[in-house]
XYZ file of C-alpha atoms in Angstrom:
747
model
C -26.998 -34.440 -19.768
C -25.203 -37.404 -22.040
C -21.876 -38.629 -21.249
C -18.671 -38.766 -22.972
C -17.644 -41.421 -23.858
C -14.600 -43.102 -22.526
C -11.500 -42.102 -24.658
C -13.657 -39.380 -26.777
C -11.324 -37.508 -29.296
C -12.090 -34.717 -31.550
C -11.708 -34.839 -35.178
C -9.073 -32.946 -36.753
C -6.352 -32.388 -38.859
C -4.550 -29.375 -39.576
C -6.569 -28.143 -42.445
C -9.682 -28.815 -40.320
C -7.987 -26.717 -38.122
C -7.994 -23.600 -40.261
C -11.338 -23.902 -41.669
C -12.746 -24.534 -38.163
C -10.780 -21.015 -37.043
C -11.654 -18.829 -39.322
C -14.998 -16.949 -38.847
C -17.375 -18.416 -41.253
C -15.543 -20.228 -43.335
C -17.110 -23.671 -43.833
C -20.315 -21.765 -44.862
C -17.589 -19.649 -47.109
C -16.628 -22.781 -48.595
C -19.959 -24.276 -49.278
C -20.965 -22.021 -51.633
C -17.526 -22.227 -53.212
C -17.827 -25.189 -53.720
C -21.207 -24.659 -55.227
C -20.047 -22.079 -57.795
C -17.584 -24.444 -58.923
C -19.685 -27.566 -59.537
C -22.147 -24.865 -61.209
C -18.983 -23.719 -63.662
C -17.216 -26.510 -64.598
C -21.037 -28.029 -65.481
C -21.224 -25.022 -67.680
C -17.661 -25.131 -68.683
C -18.387 -29.225 -70.500
C -21.933 -28.727 -71.416
C -22.630 -30.364 -74.455
C -19.643 -32.418 -73.713
C -20.818 -34.432 -70.605
C -23.448 -36.608 -72.509
C -22.226 -40.062 -73.036
C -19.187 -39.561 -71.570
C -17.918 -40.376 -67.661
C -17.959 -36.146 -66.905
C -21.038 -36.651 -66.211
C -20.883 -39.262 -62.861
C -17.894 -37.735 -62.324
C -19.169 -34.182 -62.501
C -22.617 -35.953 -60.164
C -20.416 -37.613 -58.026
C -17.997 -34.833 -56.992
C -21.441 -32.684 -56.293
C -23.153 -35.103 -54.597
C -21.520 -33.974 -50.231
C -23.365 -30.913 -50.865
C -26.358 -33.192 -50.199
C -25.013 -33.688 -47.495
C -23.393 -30.228 -45.739
C -26.384 -27.871 -47.028
C -28.535 -29.501 -44.943
C -26.759 -29.570 -41.873
C -25.820 -25.939 -42.536
C -29.113 -24.873 -42.714
C -30.103 -26.512 -39.281
C -27.181 -24.732 -37.711
C -28.138 -21.194 -38.877
C -31.273 -22.598 -37.658
C -30.272 -22.693 -34.012
C -29.816 -27.017 -34.541
C -27.433 -27.086 -31.733
C -28.683 -25.120 -29.005
C -32.361 -27.412 -29.467
C -29.716 -30.216 -28.810
C -28.279 -28.590 -25.669
C -31.848 -27.325 -25.181
C -32.393 -31.487 -25.013
C -29.233 -32.105 -22.977
C -27.947 -33.804 -26.874
C -24.187 -33.194 -27.187
C -24.324 -31.504 -30.742
C -20.958 -31.914 -31.092
C -20.413 -35.827 -30.803
C -20.520 -37.567 -34.449
C -23.349 -39.215 -34.866
C -25.190 -35.990 -34.001
C -24.068 -34.664 -36.949
C -27.263 -37.239 -38.530
C -29.186 -34.693 -36.503
C -28.231 -32.076 -37.757
C -28.446 -33.300 -41.232
C -32.527 -34.327 -40.472
C -33.135 -31.586 -39.393
C -31.545 -29.618 -42.329
C -33.932 -31.629 -44.593
C -36.904 -30.907 -43.106
C -36.216 -27.372 -42.848
C -35.248 -27.484 -46.475
C -38.268 -29.647 -47.923
C -41.307 -28.368 -45.816
C -39.917 -24.455 -46.487
C -39.553 -24.690 -50.639
C -42.894 -26.868 -50.235
C -44.295 -23.309 -48.193
C -42.424 -20.967 -50.970
C -43.744 -22.998 -53.434
C -47.081 -22.442 -52.721
C -46.373 -18.498 -53.642
C -46.523 -17.667 -57.768
C -43.049 -16.868 -59.051
C -41.217 -19.573 -56.741
C -38.878 -21.572 -58.670
C -35.156 -23.841 -57.953
C -33.261 -20.619 -58.414
C -34.879 -18.659 -55.641
C -35.305 -21.766 -53.255
C -30.979 -21.697 -54.100
C -30.643 -18.445 -53.210
C -32.231 -18.590 -49.945
C -31.377 -22.033 -48.932
C -27.479 -20.942 -49.274
C -28.331 -17.314 -47.669
C -29.265 -19.109 -45.316
C -26.525 -21.712 -44.929
C -24.024 -18.693 -45.083
C -25.298 -17.127 -41.072
C -25.010 -20.851 -39.661
C -22.041 -19.774 -36.596
C -20.308 -17.262 -37.946
C -17.749 -17.549 -35.025
C -16.699 -21.037 -35.641
C -17.613 -24.564 -35.894
C -17.920 -26.595 -33.119
C -15.562 -29.630 -32.798
C -16.909 -33.419 -34.392
C -15.529 -35.998 -31.581
C -15.228 -38.993 -32.701
C -16.798 -41.578 -29.657
C -13.378 -43.226 -29.137
C -9.774 -43.014 -30.072
C -8.778 -46.188 -33.119
C -6.115 -48.109 -33.258
C -3.790 -48.766 -36.211
C -5.901 -52.747 -35.882
C -8.968 -50.908 -36.253
C -7.850 -48.716 -39.431
C -6.397 -51.686 -41.156
C -10.135 -53.851 -40.473
C -11.996 -50.334 -41.558
C -9.901 -49.809 -45.182
C -10.851 -53.838 -45.452
C -14.307 -52.562 -44.973
C -14.105 -49.717 -47.186
C -13.185 -52.016 -49.590
C -15.757 -54.380 -49.180
C -17.869 -51.137 -49.668
C -16.368 -50.167 -52.945
C -16.408 -53.349 -53.855
C -20.014 -53.671 -53.446
C -20.689 -49.939 -54.419
C -18.746 -51.201 -58.115
C -20.893 -54.797 -58.898
C -23.853 -52.397 -58.286
C -22.870 -49.821 -60.643
C -21.337 -52.083 -63.340
C -25.260 -53.812 -62.917
C -26.796 -50.202 -63.710
C -24.498 -48.447 -65.924
C -24.848 -44.817 -65.568
C -28.838 -43.218 -65.633
C -29.817 -47.103 -64.999
C -31.658 -47.119 -61.709
C -33.373 -50.264 -60.101
C -37.068 -49.430 -58.374
C -39.812 -49.031 -60.337
C -40.662 -45.952 -58.329
C -37.728 -44.451 -59.284
C -39.875 -42.680 -61.906
C -42.018 -40.731 -59.176
C -39.168 -39.455 -57.223
C -38.144 -38.176 -61.450
C -41.489 -36.929 -61.878
C -41.441 -34.572 -58.779
C -37.728 -33.373 -59.300
C -38.893 -32.485 -63.201
C -41.226 -30.152 -61.289
C -39.694 -28.811 -59.548
C -36.802 -27.460 -61.870
C -39.575 -27.307 -65.095
C -41.984 -25.308 -63.328
C -41.026 -24.571 -59.326
C -43.197 -26.938 -57.744
C -42.051 -28.494 -54.368
C -45.155 -30.135 -52.983
C -46.088 -32.049 -49.955
C -48.524 -34.467 -51.427
C -50.603 -36.976 -49.060
C -48.499 -40.635 -49.751
C -46.065 -42.214 -48.431
C -43.243 -40.332 -50.169
C -41.565 -36.624 -49.092
C -40.044 -35.336 -51.762
C -36.580 -34.757 -50.182
C -35.070 -35.633 -53.458
C -36.051 -32.976 -55.452
C -35.261 -30.167 -52.317
C -31.830 -32.322 -51.861
C -30.617 -34.180 -55.032
C -32.547 -31.717 -57.998
C -30.514 -29.083 -57.110
C -27.029 -30.643 -57.471
C -28.463 -31.884 -60.994
C -29.539 -27.591 -61.656
C -25.536 -27.191 -60.716
C -24.733 -29.259 -62.763
C -26.125 -29.485 -65.568
C -26.862 -32.893 -65.109
C -29.643 -35.277 -65.873
C -32.418 -35.070 -62.624
C -31.034 -39.017 -62.610
C -27.697 -38.347 -62.250
C -27.331 -38.064 -58.613
C -30.141 -40.743 -57.990
C -27.560 -42.635 -59.824
C -25.438 -41.393 -57.452
C -26.810 -41.024 -53.913
C -26.288 -44.453 -53.351
C -22.521 -43.751 -53.322
C -22.693 -41.502 -50.324
C -25.676 -43.291 -48.306
C -23.980 -46.568 -48.653
C -20.691 -44.566 -46.862
C -23.070 -43.574 -44.056
C -24.277 -47.085 -43.904
C -21.315 -48.119 -42.997
C -19.842 -46.050 -40.460
C -23.692 -46.683 -39.115
C -22.851 -50.192 -38.617
C -19.302 -50.167 -37.439
C -20.363 -47.193 -34.751
C -23.172 -49.842 -33.937
C -21.483 -52.313 -33.764
C -18.469 -51.277 -31.758
C -20.759 -50.185 -28.845
C -22.586 -54.038 -28.920
C -19.491 -55.653 -29.418
C -16.887 -53.316 -27.813
C -14.386 -54.630 -30.247
C -13.494 -51.941 -32.970
C -12.133 -54.468 -35.631
C -14.826 -56.449 -34.732
C -17.651 -53.361 -35.195
C -15.764 -53.339 -38.944
C -16.226 -56.812 -39.966
C -19.847 -56.053 -39.002
C -20.317 -53.368 -41.588
C -18.955 -55.697 -43.725
C -21.343 -58.067 -43.745
C -23.920 -55.920 -43.963
C -22.827 -53.690 -46.821
C -22.246 -57.005 -48.753
C -25.285 -58.315 -47.750
C -26.928 -55.299 -49.933
C -25.971 -56.176 -52.802
C -28.044 -58.955 -52.876
C -31.873 -59.029 -54.721
C -33.772 -59.121 -51.246
C -32.093 -56.475 -49.323
C -31.003 -54.569 -52.486
C -32.863 -50.873 -50.536
C -29.402 -48.765 -51.551
C -29.134 -49.552 -55.511
C -31.449 -46.755 -56.108
C -31.991 -43.743 -54.314
C -35.852 -44.214 -52.423
C -36.980 -42.897 -49.749
C -37.368 -46.496 -48.651
C -32.965 -46.034 -48.817
C -32.301 -42.943 -47.230
C -34.057 -44.729 -44.155
C -32.314 -47.892 -44.400
C -28.861 -45.815 -44.661
C -29.542 -43.653 -41.917
C -30.559 -46.979 -39.735
C -28.054 -48.083 -37.855
C -26.742 -44.070 -36.700
C -30.413 -43.160 -35.983
C -30.276 -47.380 -33.687
C -26.636 -45.753 -31.935
C -27.513 -42.835 -31.169
C -30.369 -44.853 -29.473
C -28.487 -46.612 -27.413
C -25.932 -44.602 -26.960
C -28.168 -41.879 -25.175
C -29.540 -44.801 -23.185
C -26.477 -46.019 -21.891
C -25.960 -42.941 -21.099
C -29.455 -42.254 -18.673
C -30.342 -45.463 -17.252
C -33.405 -44.800 -16.875
C -35.700 -46.126 -15.494
C -38.818 -48.865 -16.586
C -42.063 -46.251 -16.756
C -39.252 -44.021 -18.406
C -38.164 -45.791 -21.101
C -41.689 -46.937 -21.961
C -43.188 -43.394 -21.977
C -40.229 -41.420 -23.974
C -40.931 -44.644 -26.365
C -45.008 -43.487 -26.117
C -44.433 -40.527 -26.980
C -42.392 -40.695 -29.778
C -44.135 -42.902 -31.418
C -47.302 -40.540 -30.452
C -44.982 -38.190 -32.365
C -44.898 -39.787 -35.677
C -48.368 -41.522 -35.746
C -50.143 -37.782 -35.781
C -46.451 -37.212 -38.391
C -48.177 -40.855 -40.124
C -51.234 -39.151 -40.676
C -50.395 -36.234 -41.637
C -48.707 -37.250 -44.611
C -50.661 -39.666 -45.674
C -54.390 -37.299 -45.525
C -53.807 -33.516 -45.094
C -53.541 -31.680 -48.945
C -50.521 -30.693 -49.789
C -50.644 -26.503 -48.830
C -51.552 -27.134 -45.642
C -48.588 -30.133 -45.277
C -46.267 -27.396 -44.631
C -47.592 -25.749 -41.779
C -49.120 -28.711 -40.362
C -45.668 -30.850 -40.433
C -44.234 -27.707 -38.424
C -47.009 -27.176 -36.094
C -46.708 -31.274 -34.778
C -42.748 -31.372 -34.477
C -42.681 -27.781 -33.033
C -45.294 -28.578 -30.781
C -43.962 -31.976 -29.524
C -40.511 -30.435 -28.677
C -41.647 -27.416 -26.637
C -43.483 -29.407 -24.433
C -41.057 -31.787 -23.645
C -39.067 -28.330 -23.350
C -42.253 -27.087 -20.902
C -42.558 -30.392 -19.249
C -38.733 -31.106 -19.122
C -38.883 -35.065 -17.976
C -35.994 -37.384 -17.141
C -33.661 -38.245 -18.724
C -34.145 -35.775 -20.416
C -31.724 -36.539 -23.494
C -33.688 -39.767 -23.889
C -36.879 -37.411 -24.892
C -35.253 -36.182 -26.936
C -33.212 -38.021 -28.315
C -36.431 -40.691 -29.323
C -38.651 -37.918 -30.711
C -35.722 -36.204 -33.105
C -35.355 -39.559 -34.822
C -39.397 -39.963 -34.577
C -40.293 -37.135 -36.738
C -36.704 -37.126 -38.504
C -37.636 -40.310 -39.531
C -41.254 -40.603 -40.199
C -41.634 -37.585 -42.151
C -39.008 -39.473 -44.862
C -41.118 -42.222 -45.497
C -44.679 -42.024 -43.447
C -44.549 -46.420 -42.831
C -40.148 -47.025 -43.136
C -39.830 -44.438 -40.817
C -41.683 -45.897 -38.300
C -40.610 -49.368 -38.737
C -37.431 -48.254 -38.167
C -38.555 -46.656 -34.388
C -40.650 -49.732 -33.782
C -36.429 -51.813 -34.889
C -35.129 -49.231 -32.643
C -37.931 -48.819 -30.074
C -37.852 -53.091 -29.541
C -33.706 -53.295 -29.258
C -34.155 -50.143 -26.412
C -36.943 -52.556 -24.383
C -35.096 -55.845 -25.050
C -32.535 -54.062 -23.375
C -33.765 -52.770 -21.155
C -35.845 -55.758 -19.757
C -32.160 -58.205 -20.067
C -31.057 -56.736 -17.876
C -34.207 -56.743 -15.054
C -34.306 -59.553 -12.695
C -35.419 -62.043 -12.122
C -37.383 -62.007 -15.752
C -33.987 -61.251 -17.904
C -33.267 -64.583 -17.554
C -35.663 -66.046 -19.664
C -36.437 -62.572 -22.087
C -33.735 -64.108 -24.661
C -35.021 -67.571 -24.828
C -38.859 -66.757 -24.574
C -38.314 -64.766 -27.087
C -36.235 -67.454 -29.929
C -38.581 -69.639 -28.703
C -42.047 -67.180 -29.918
C -40.346 -66.869 -33.125
C -39.116 -70.174 -34.004
C -42.280 -71.944 -33.236
C -44.518 -69.685 -35.177
C -42.380 -69.912 -38.301
C -42.325 -73.827 -37.442
C -46.021 -74.107 -37.173
C -46.277 -72.457 -40.980
C -43.126 -74.452 -42.597
C -44.489 -77.533 -41.270
C -48.354 -76.818 -42.348
C -49.873 -76.984 -38.565
C -51.288 -73.737 -38.689
C -52.172 -71.671 -41.970
C -53.098 -67.810 -42.313
C -55.460 -67.134 -45.693
C -54.808 -64.285 -45.736
C -51.160 -62.554 -45.789
C -52.321 -58.593 -45.042
C -54.782 -59.854 -41.706
C -54.233 -57.059 -39.202
C -53.445 -54.002 -42.238
C -56.860 -54.564 -44.463
C -58.687 -54.687 -40.909
C -56.742 -50.978 -41.382
C -56.402 -49.793 -44.609
C -59.606 -51.358 -45.605
C -60.266 -54.021 -47.788
C -58.779 -52.928 -51.687
C -55.556 -51.214 -49.886
C -53.706 -53.803 -47.963
C -50.150 -52.728 -48.872
C -48.765 -52.413 -52.202
C -46.789 -55.695 -51.882
C -48.593 -59.521 -50.805
C -46.421 -61.549 -48.676
C -47.194 -64.778 -47.956
C -45.548 -67.246 -45.566
C -44.051 -69.167 -48.338
C -42.521 -66.190 -50.124
C -41.073 -64.361 -46.966
C -39.146 -67.201 -46.260
C -38.025 -67.733 -49.587
C -37.140 -63.872 -49.427
C -35.352 -65.266 -45.660
C -32.986 -67.697 -48.180
C -32.737 -65.384 -51.250
C -31.386 -62.314 -48.687
C -29.452 -63.686 -46.390
C -27.555 -66.773 -47.662
C -27.293 -70.053 -46.192
C -23.771 -69.083 -44.466
C -25.648 -66.276 -42.675
C -29.172 -67.759 -41.843
C -26.517 -70.992 -40.275
C -24.681 -68.743 -38.312
C -28.145 -66.328 -35.967
C -29.673 -70.315 -36.079
C -26.816 -72.135 -34.161
C -27.017 -68.000 -32.001
C -30.925 -68.239 -31.243
C -30.541 -71.789 -30.217
C -27.679 -71.348 -28.168
C -30.299 -68.419 -25.695
C -32.929 -71.024 -26.268
C -31.640 -74.773 -25.220
C -29.293 -72.574 -22.840
C -25.845 -74.461 -24.208
C -22.596 -72.406 -23.443
C -24.173 -68.885 -23.090
C -22.101 -68.069 -20.329
C -18.758 -69.219 -21.762
C -17.204 -66.095 -22.878
C -13.380 -64.250 -22.394
C -12.932 -61.056 -20.753
C -12.090 -59.547 -23.895
C -16.268 -60.607 -24.854
C -18.912 -58.409 -25.535
C -20.669 -56.686 -23.054
C -23.722 -59.350 -22.429
C -26.469 -57.033 -21.687
C -25.922 -55.016 -25.272
C -25.669 -58.542 -27.272
C -28.414 -60.364 -25.672
C -30.176 -57.356 -26.167
C -29.465 -58.219 -29.461
C -30.294 -61.018 -30.013
C -34.008 -60.579 -28.145
C -34.711 -57.395 -30.705
C -33.915 -59.736 -33.791
C -36.640 -62.754 -32.338
C -38.717 -60.035 -31.896
C -38.384 -58.890 -35.536
C -38.606 -62.344 -36.881
C -41.762 -62.821 -34.630
C -43.365 -59.933 -36.470
C -41.575 -60.799 -39.856
C -43.615 -64.292 -39.610
C -46.857 -63.239 -38.454
C -49.661 -63.154 -41.870
C -49.071 -59.241 -42.382
C -47.571 -58.338 -45.597
C -45.949 -55.057 -44.158
C -43.776 -56.641 -41.753
C -40.755 -57.347 -44.560
C -40.166 -53.321 -43.527
C -39.022 -54.394 -40.158
C -36.787 -57.071 -41.422
C -34.519 -54.327 -43.416
C -34.199 -52.400 -40.565
C -33.075 -55.027 -38.869
C -30.006 -56.394 -41.163
C -27.661 -54.236 -39.461
C -28.341 -56.067 -36.408
C -27.810 -59.563 -37.194
C -25.088 -58.554 -39.288
C -23.568 -57.944 -35.907
C -24.824 -60.902 -34.294
C -23.378 -62.997 -36.591
C -19.909 -62.075 -36.292
C -20.485 -61.913 -32.417
C -21.217 -65.345 -32.811
C -18.689 -66.419 -34.463
C -16.029 -64.020 -32.460
C -17.862 -66.905 -29.874
C -16.304 -69.541 -31.187
C -13.222 -68.412 -32.454
C -12.845 -67.922 -28.593
C -13.416 -71.243 -27.786
C -11.197 -72.559 -30.674
C -8.380 -70.248 -29.408
C -8.521 -71.605 -26.091
C -8.846 -74.797 -26.921
C -5.704 -74.551 -29.210
C -4.151 -72.343 -27.515
C -3.886 -69.692 -30.855
C -4.021 -66.390 -29.126
C -5.732 -64.564 -31.504
C -8.987 -65.053 -31.497
C -9.494 -62.637 -33.911
C -7.750 -63.529 -36.522
C -10.123 -66.957 -36.693
C -13.607 -64.597 -37.190
C -11.393 -62.889 -40.016
C -10.672 -66.090 -41.844
C -14.259 -67.686 -40.743
C -15.425 -64.052 -42.848
C -13.774 -64.404 -45.466
C -14.710 -67.733 -45.710
C -18.276 -66.531 -46.002
C -18.084 -64.039 -48.120
C -16.213 -66.363 -50.996
C -19.319 -68.692 -50.620
C -21.784 -65.415 -50.634
C -19.725 -63.858 -53.568
C -20.997 -65.341 -56.548
C -24.395 -64.813 -55.495
C -23.672 -60.839 -55.858
C -23.463 -60.400 -59.355
C -25.960 -62.983 -60.577
C -29.048 -62.674 -59.194
C -28.752 -59.045 -60.751
C -28.901 -59.634 -64.215
C -31.849 -62.023 -63.576
C -33.618 -59.225 -63.356
C -33.647 -56.800 -66.027
C -35.394 -55.826 -68.672
C -34.058 -58.081 -71.122
C -34.338 -54.996 -74.254
C -31.461 -53.182 -71.054
C -29.611 -56.783 -69.656
C -28.883 -54.608 -66.756
C -30.505 -54.151 -63.019
C -33.073 -51.233 -64.368
C -36.626 -51.023 -63.943
C -36.341 -48.835 -67.416
C -34.029 -50.226 -70.585
C -32.146 -48.187 -72.721
C -34.664 -47.286 -75.006
C -36.902 -45.829 -72.467
C -34.464 -43.346 -72.132
C -33.847 -42.817 -75.484
C -38.079 -42.616 -75.992
C -37.429 -39.604 -72.994
C -34.971 -37.739 -74.739
C -37.000 -37.741 -77.393
C -40.088 -36.498 -76.150
C -38.614 -34.273 -74.167
C -36.718 -32.201 -76.508
C -39.447 -32.885 -79.063
C -42.855 -32.210 -78.172
C -44.980 -29.641 -76.135
C -45.654 -29.754 -72.747
C -49.137 -30.969 -73.158
C -48.387 -33.726 -75.090
C -50.720 -37.033 -74.165
C -48.779 -40.177 -73.500
C -50.640 -43.323 -74.599
C -48.592 -47.102 -73.586
C -49.573 -49.778 -71.492
C -49.162 -48.777 -68.456
C -45.770 -49.355 -66.979
C -44.467 -47.277 -69.864
C -46.637 -44.707 -69.315
C -45.631 -44.562 -65.670
C -41.326 -44.555 -66.198
C -42.467 -42.078 -68.865
C -43.820 -39.452 -67.620
C -41.326 -39.479 -64.856
C -38.551 -39.779 -67.315
C -39.877 -37.030 -69.877
C -42.166 -35.089 -67.616
C -45.197 -35.535 -70.442
C -48.748 -36.408 -68.271
C -50.170 -39.747 -69.073
C -54.235 -41.232 -69.760
C -54.223 -41.305 -65.132
C -53.350 -39.196 -62.750
C -50.061 -39.523 -61.521
C -49.051 -41.125 -58.418
C -46.214 -42.375 -56.060
C -45.470 -46.198 -56.619
C -47.073 -48.280 -59.675
C -49.756 -50.804 -57.692
C -52.894 -50.191 -58.691
C -54.183 -50.311 -55.267
C -52.495 -46.958 -54.442
C -54.753 -45.349 -58.032
C -58.487 -44.091 -57.219
C -60.612 -45.816 -58.584
C -61.763 -43.535 -61.959
C -58.043 -43.886 -62.657
C -57.925 -47.901 -62.052
C -60.478 -48.051 -64.926
C -58.982 -45.384 -67.039
C -55.657 -47.947 -66.772
C -57.281 -50.827 -67.489
C -59.064 -49.322 -69.820
C -55.693 -48.450 -72.897
C -55.717 -51.577 -73.895
C -59.695 -52.225 -75.282
C -59.899 -48.292 -75.956
C -56.792 -47.609 -77.877
C -54.850 -51.126 -78.873
C -58.375 -53.240 -80.272
C -57.576 -54.561 -83.789
C -60.938 -54.072 -84.335
C -59.890 -49.933 -83.701
C -59.126 -47.386 -86.831
C -56.394 -45.586 -86.172
C -58.519 -42.128 -85.584
C -60.671 -44.214 -83.054
C -57.996 -45.349 -80.818
C -57.045 -41.593 -80.569
C -60.212 -40.681 -79.830
C -61.063 -43.153 -77.314
C -57.477 -41.597 -75.815
C -58.435 -38.002 -75.427
C -61.966 -39.478 -74.066
C -59.869 -41.631 -71.533
C -57.846 -38.890 -70.533
C -60.368 -36.698 -69.361
C -59.695 -33.089 -70.893
C -58.110 -31.193 -73.620
C -53.895 -31.706 -74.603
C -51.819 -30.259 -77.045
C -51.450 -32.962 -78.912
C -50.425 -36.982 -78.804
C -47.874 -39.411 -78.807
C -48.407 -43.367 -78.756
C -45.199 -45.030 -77.744
C -45.038 -48.716 -79.032
C -42.239 -50.213 -77.196
C -41.586 -54.602 -77.201
C -42.724 -54.265 -73.498
C -46.226 -52.256 -74.974
C -46.490 -55.280 -77.164
C -46.164 -58.270 -74.805
C -48.606 -56.373 -72.918
C -51.331 -55.575 -75.640
C -51.160 -59.465 -77.165
C -51.150 -61.029 -73.588
C -54.537 -61.154 -72.064
C -53.525 -62.090 -69.070
C -50.728 -59.657 -68.475
C -51.210 -57.604 -65.062
C -51.646 -54.580 -65.934
C -48.447 -53.154 -65.110
C -45.780 -55.451 -67.229
C -42.601 -55.396 -65.658
C -40.333 -57.182 -67.915
C -40.964 -59.503 -71.287
C -41.422 -57.990 -74.425
C -42.610 -58.862 -77.941
C -42.443 -57.618 -81.509
C -43.139 -54.048 -82.242
C -43.924 -54.222 -85.820
C -46.858 -56.538 -86.077
C -48.742 -53.432 -83.667
C -47.150 -50.489 -85.031
C -48.066 -51.099 -88.523
C -51.715 -50.548 -86.946
C -50.655 -46.440 -86.774
C -48.695 -45.690 -88.842
C -48.797 -44.759 -92.424
C -52.115 -43.583 -92.340
C -53.586 -39.518 -91.327
C -53.415 -39.776 -87.887
C -50.319 -40.423 -86.555
C -46.662 -38.687 -87.921
C -43.951 -41.570 -87.797
C -41.891 -39.912 -85.492
C -39.379 -41.860 -83.715
C -38.582 -45.363 -84.937
C -35.806 -47.063 -83.253
C -35.260 -51.441 -82.798
C -36.660 -50.801 -79.479
C -39.466 -48.230 -79.607
C -41.895 -45.954 -81.689
C -43.165 -42.834 -81.059
C -46.093 -41.667 -83.281
C -46.876 -38.397 -82.909
C -51.358 -36.627 -83.979
C -50.100 -33.022 -83.271
C -53.556 -31.450 -83.337
C -55.451 -30.755 -80.029
C -56.633 -34.420 -78.817
C -60.244 -35.193 -80.334
C -60.563 -32.429 -82.748
C -60.099 -33.938 -86.453
C -57.447 -33.116 -89.040
């Protein structure tokens, strides 16, 4: 059983104590909350649109996405499972495991139920809330905080909360409701619309799990908001969870809660920069990224409590890696009809095996197995990447304490990472293939959707960490490399082993990042919390030296001052780069423009469900998700051309010549569009935007043109005014022409 941390207390307030002792009250409160949201949404129906009320209502409903999965997990016996695995079900960080277990149950259960005829999101909600109501009816287990929090720490946490809110205001200021960053967000919108309108919740083969459908779509249904609403609001909850996770993890490593609060602030501000903006939108990578600090803290706390042998640690990590590999294989390749059962079988078999064998330390095996299952379930690539960083931290933490070899672990890893960077930066060694390893595994056509060479990686580091952070981290690394003042630390300094293990982990991550492999960018994102912790620790080191030299008795004040100065330097970068990345017609950091939103709303309200969308590939992809109408090619999870089948790639690339060739008549373009789609449709909607005009007029434009624009009038004039298309929607930024007849049949 894991040891209770020193100074642990129970998180209770008078109101919480009342609910805590009332049988079933939390579950009943959850249902009452959902009913109140539904009543408010219906009561304000017709008033919500174009008003501040809709985002406000969505934000108020957002806690349902946290508490409903946790209640479902408790009803399914997650507390008993954690006790069987010798984990404490009442600890604050293990609430994350309850939530993750609930998400797996809701998604797999909903996907299995949706295979039956007559399934709908209303039935899903009834079953989910009914299960939540039977969660422990006696009284809830107390939630214990890992350590007592003093007044100074409360003040530091208030500063961090201010940082959270500042970062969120900056992000939301660049993304007015419901604008969102990330082109792939349209895929999540598509899956949510699919669930809301047709009752389809599928674990389709691929990397991304439909958590949005199972967790966020109910909020859209209850509140009456558009599916984009909960996705726009979710980063608020993700940022708060991330802030707590970094603080919790940093408290363990730095052994100073105020410094930990500063580390959380630094990590949060890094998220507002363009490179690590994963939580600007609620993609699946954002979920994994937000949960990573809590997962690492839980694993590290379990390691410290159990102190496993080298063999036990390696076996526990190998078992978790094996389980993650099986789940990745299932998620990537298994048909959607069998995925819920195969996932349940894989996770169940792994946990039953653990409970039967009962390896020691059981808590470590159990924690890693649950984390590997949950994180990989969320994202079949980023989940294992997060687990790889977690495993590297545990191994490095273990290695630095081994004698006599532990003393060379940190300088050796720092030297390896520095050398790999230097030989490529100076041109001594070049790697012509930026996806060398994944190409061997995944094949020539699908090495990676995001191809990054050394120069792109180096530029990402400069933009994503900023000069002050890079200097601080470089000084920390070189101190270890050359042994300069490594042993100088005051009695209040952080644990040497925990901190040196963190340094070694960052070195491992940077070594992996600069390997000739594009997929390695996933590791750096997961290590941002460790970099923030290391930066604050390094500032604390120099602050203690300055305090010793100057006689200042409060070195923490020096750290606060330096961090504040660093954030002032970073501050101007928080908004200016964001404004440069949005479509020209929106002026915001968003994958789609206001024109796209307006066209999507028109298509939803004025066209049949089986209306074929025809436009440039990017517009078709976005509108299929926003309007829930079919396009030329089969829906995919992302916009990378390599992720489409060969037949779909041919269709997508053929749109320019088959539909937009100036030599064709409108009737010929319509017939060609129907032929490319390959099946009959009730009608055809030709959508022309500035993006479409630029794509048609520029032969060298990429297949998926994400920004830029050109006048619509010349291309629109070719199709309007005749008998083939009717002028249905005309605005400055978009034109929609409708051929309201069965596709391919002359009028």
